Amino acid sequence: MKEYFKVDEWKIIEEGFDPHYNMVAESVFSLGNGRMGQRANFEEAYSGETLQGNYVAGVYYPDKTRVGWWKNGYPEYFAKVLNAANWIGIDIWVDDEQLDLAKCDVLSFRRELNMKEGYLQRNFRAKTASGKEVEVEAIRFCSMVDDEAGVIKYSITPINFESEITITPFIDGDIMNKDSNYDEKFWDEVSKAIDADNGYVQLRTKKTGFEVATAMKFTIEQDGKPLETKSNPIQKKKYIAAEIKLQAKQGQDITLTKYAVNVSSQNYSAADLVARSTDVLATISAKGFDTMLAEQAAAWAEKWKHNDIIIEGDAAAQQGIRFNIFQLNQTYTGEDDRLNIGPKGFTGEKYGGSTYWDTEAYCVPFYLATAEQKVARNLLLYRYKQLGKAIDNAKLLGFKDGAALYPMVTMDGTECHNEWEITFEEIHRNGAIGFAIFNYVRYTGDEAYLTDYGLEVLIAISRFWAQRITWSAERQQYVMLGVTGPNEYENNVNNNWYTSTIAVWCLKYTLEVIGKMKQANQPKYNDLTVKITFKEEQECERFADIIGKMYFPHDDRLQIFLQQDGYLDKEQILVKDLPASERPLVQKWSWDRILRSVYIKQADVLQGLYFFEDNYDIDTIRRNYDFYEPRTVHESSLSPCVHAILAAKLGDIDRAYQFYLRTSRLDIDDYNNDTEDGCHITSMAGTWMSVVEGFGGMRVKDGVLSFNPLLPHQWRAFSFQVGFRGALLNVRVSGDGVSIKNTSAQNIAVKVYDASHAINAGSEALIKSNSAS
Ligand code: BGC
């Protein structure tokens, strides 16, 4: 764990420049607005280590999969979000020396992410090889209001010289993905133009044919006065620039304001993109930088009003949670149901920007409680719309009769992962998709979703499970062979407890929803059975038979569920006995050694106990927690949050706090040594869960919202906001007890420590710890 960034409740601050940490900082300081995003690359040239990243949501490329020995069932393509045209670039030359921090003496450096108002600021003073000192201030953001736009204000001041400075704002589409499987460039040029103060490049992706126009317009001032200086237009392959030569005066700043726009053929016809980009540029440049920044701050203030979590008395914990909430809001706004949440969001290429089970298992709860209902519903509809492809995907693997296997990794519904051996058999993702439907309906009460869409998905998923299990004549039970559980540090195992548990849960829930739908709307149910050729009697009988005869591995001596058959054969050395120098295992050990080891990458049995806690008594949860936690290395970002929630449930507040810090500061402190690839965006929703479900003990049962809060010793108080069925609540937990303020016009009754409290619109209830008022 590193402590590179300064602790501040509303900011992430880097003081001093450490090139070895630049890629981590580029990830942590990433910006986005749901529609586009970028890593915190420098505007000026940088020849040191960097990962360039500009991304346009939903624009991807199916790169041909790279495998040694091709086998039937491998996905042909690995879809990846594309590194798109670089719109931030501003090249600076002082006489014949290019400004490049890798080649300068960096005299001072400060970078600050202002999470309250949503912008990135960088100030530095640098000395070139010939001794010329410049001071630079750069502020930029991706606008939350004009979500196709970004803007940069870049000021440079000569400190100890007067000479010619050349400033060249540019757009460069001649870029590539670092993870390109065949070192291919994925964009072709369509057109480009450059004028005195504006220009654009329009590119088209190979294969997928997405078109994106990236356009810029700029103004320039010297010492606060607009300059009329002529620019020299430059055009190269997929590149436009405007070179401006100025006589720089000592102590006088030169300020370039660069407005930029990304518009894509997902939203307009390709032929209209240039006109649309010109319109957006006109709108934002007419507003000007200061107005745009004020609007940005106001848009963020509105977000924080509904999302903020306040932790009193622990600045590091406060910074951690705000960073997570900030990044989630930058990644996905829920405006567009074609989009989803890539595990790295707009902060890196890893995981290709694709959709994983992370969305259903981790992100849905966050959006359910902090955004309008339609946002979580859109996430569910995304999968509903891909049901046909999930059925095709299952067909390719030999399943039939409408069985659906959702992809582990997808952009458009087609399976597109690159890591066959690991992810292919992680069929548990199908269960998470079923669970998200349950979770959404449990939270919102929107039963109509089940009749309109949910049941169709549930039946298709259940059909898959019913075909995927095997009857074991030996055991006289059903078994689930050849799977990988959430713990990817063991592949192709038999009878992974979590997978079998969620499979059986899906079958039960499907039967329950069938029963409900027949009562609520028999004609609609009949239509559905015809649409999907559902043979009710026969198929339900099969589901029920599996439910009654499924085998779940269990150790009777230890009284625990077994992660999978044979888990106890492994050498049982606990994580605490592993030398720190050997971790993270994935970077230090061979894959062979990892697969044989007892070490668990992320919550697996415990993930099941978290989802289905009501089915197990507290002692069972405790025994399993006590057994599995000491064997878990948390090398998946999705792990600590589940452990935090369970630890809090078990009353182990100290461990819950440690897990909370780990999940919330995972990227800020680079716990897993991998933040340079990008931030762990989907696990950030897990961080939110660890506060609200962990310390807040929030649950929903039978349509009632309940809280069972615990206050970590390190905190004076904490508070969070949740929306529930039209009511908006502010919950504050302190040493004095729990106060719940209903800030909406909707009355609500909630449970706190098991006692019911009516909290009418606009009123507040104060409840002493562990006692009803
Ligand atoms: C985890 C998976 C997860 C993926 C994307 C992997 O490291 O093991 O569970 O879906 O990352 O976040």
PDB file of C-alpha atoms and ligand atoms in Angstrom, residues 343 350-351 356-358 408 426 428 486-488 601-602 635-638 682, ligand 1:
ATOM      1  CA  PRO A 343     -14.799  -2.624 -14.873  1.00  0.00           C
ATOM      2  CA  LYS A 350      -8.126  -3.481 -19.260  1.00  0.00           C
ATOM      3  CA  TYR A 351     -11.319  -5.529 -19.441  1.00  0.00           C
ATOM      4  CA  TYR A 356     -19.289  -8.132 -16.739  1.00  0.00           C
ATOM      5  CA  TRP A 357     -21.372  -9.661 -13.956  1.00  0.00           C
ATOM      6  CA  ASP A 358     -19.961  -6.787 -11.898  1.00  0.00           C
ATOM      7  CA  MET A 408     -19.001 -13.198 -19.166  1.00  0.00           C
ATOM      8  CA  GLU A 426     -17.690 -18.716 -15.001  1.00  0.00           C
ATOM      9  CA  HIS A 428     -22.213 -18.121 -12.334  1.00  0.00           C
ATOM     10  CA  PRO A 486     -15.987 -16.231  -8.700  1.00  0.00           C
ATOM     11  CA  ASN A 487     -12.615 -17.355  -7.311  1.00  0.00           C
ATOM     12  CA  GLU A 488     -10.661 -17.357 -10.552  1.00  0.00           C
ATOM     13  CA  LYS A 601      -8.912 -14.448  -5.179  1.00  0.00           C
ATOM     14  CA  GLN A 602     -12.264 -13.046  -4.092  1.00  0.00           C
ATOM     15  CA  GLU A 635      -6.651  -9.869  -5.453  1.00  0.00           C
ATOM     16  CA  SER A 636      -9.919  -9.018  -7.105  1.00  0.00           C
ATOM     17  CA  SER A 637     -11.188  -5.558  -6.349  1.00  0.00           C
ATOM     18  CA  LEU A 638     -14.633  -7.098  -5.889  1.00  0.00           C
ATOM     19  CA  THR A 682     -17.290  -1.545 -10.710  1.00  0.00           C
TER      20      THR A 682
HETATM   21  C1  BGC B   1     -12.725 -10.731 -11.283  1.00  0.00           C
HETATM   22  C2  BGC B   1     -14.085 -10.971 -11.923  1.00  0.00           C
HETATM   23  C3  BGC B   1     -14.565  -9.666 -12.491  1.00  0.00           C
HETATM   24  C4  BGC B   1     -13.545  -9.066 -13.428  1.00  0.00           C
HETATM   25  C5  BGC B   1     -13.922  -7.686 -13.895  1.00  0.00           C
HETATM   26  C6  BGC B   1     -11.784 -10.158 -12.315  1.00  0.00           C
HETATM   27  O1  BGC B   1     -10.537  -9.891 -11.735  1.00  0.00           O
HETATM   28  O2  BGC B   1     -12.197 -11.924 -10.797  1.00  0.00           O
HETATM   29  O3  BGC B   1     -14.989 -11.437 -10.960  1.00  0.00           O
HETATM   30  O4  BGC B   1     -15.762  -9.867 -13.167  1.00  0.00           O
HETATM   31  O5  BGC B   1     -12.309  -8.939 -12.767  1.00  0.00           O
HETATM   32  O6  BGC B   1     -14.010  -6.812 -12.801  1.00  0.00           O
END
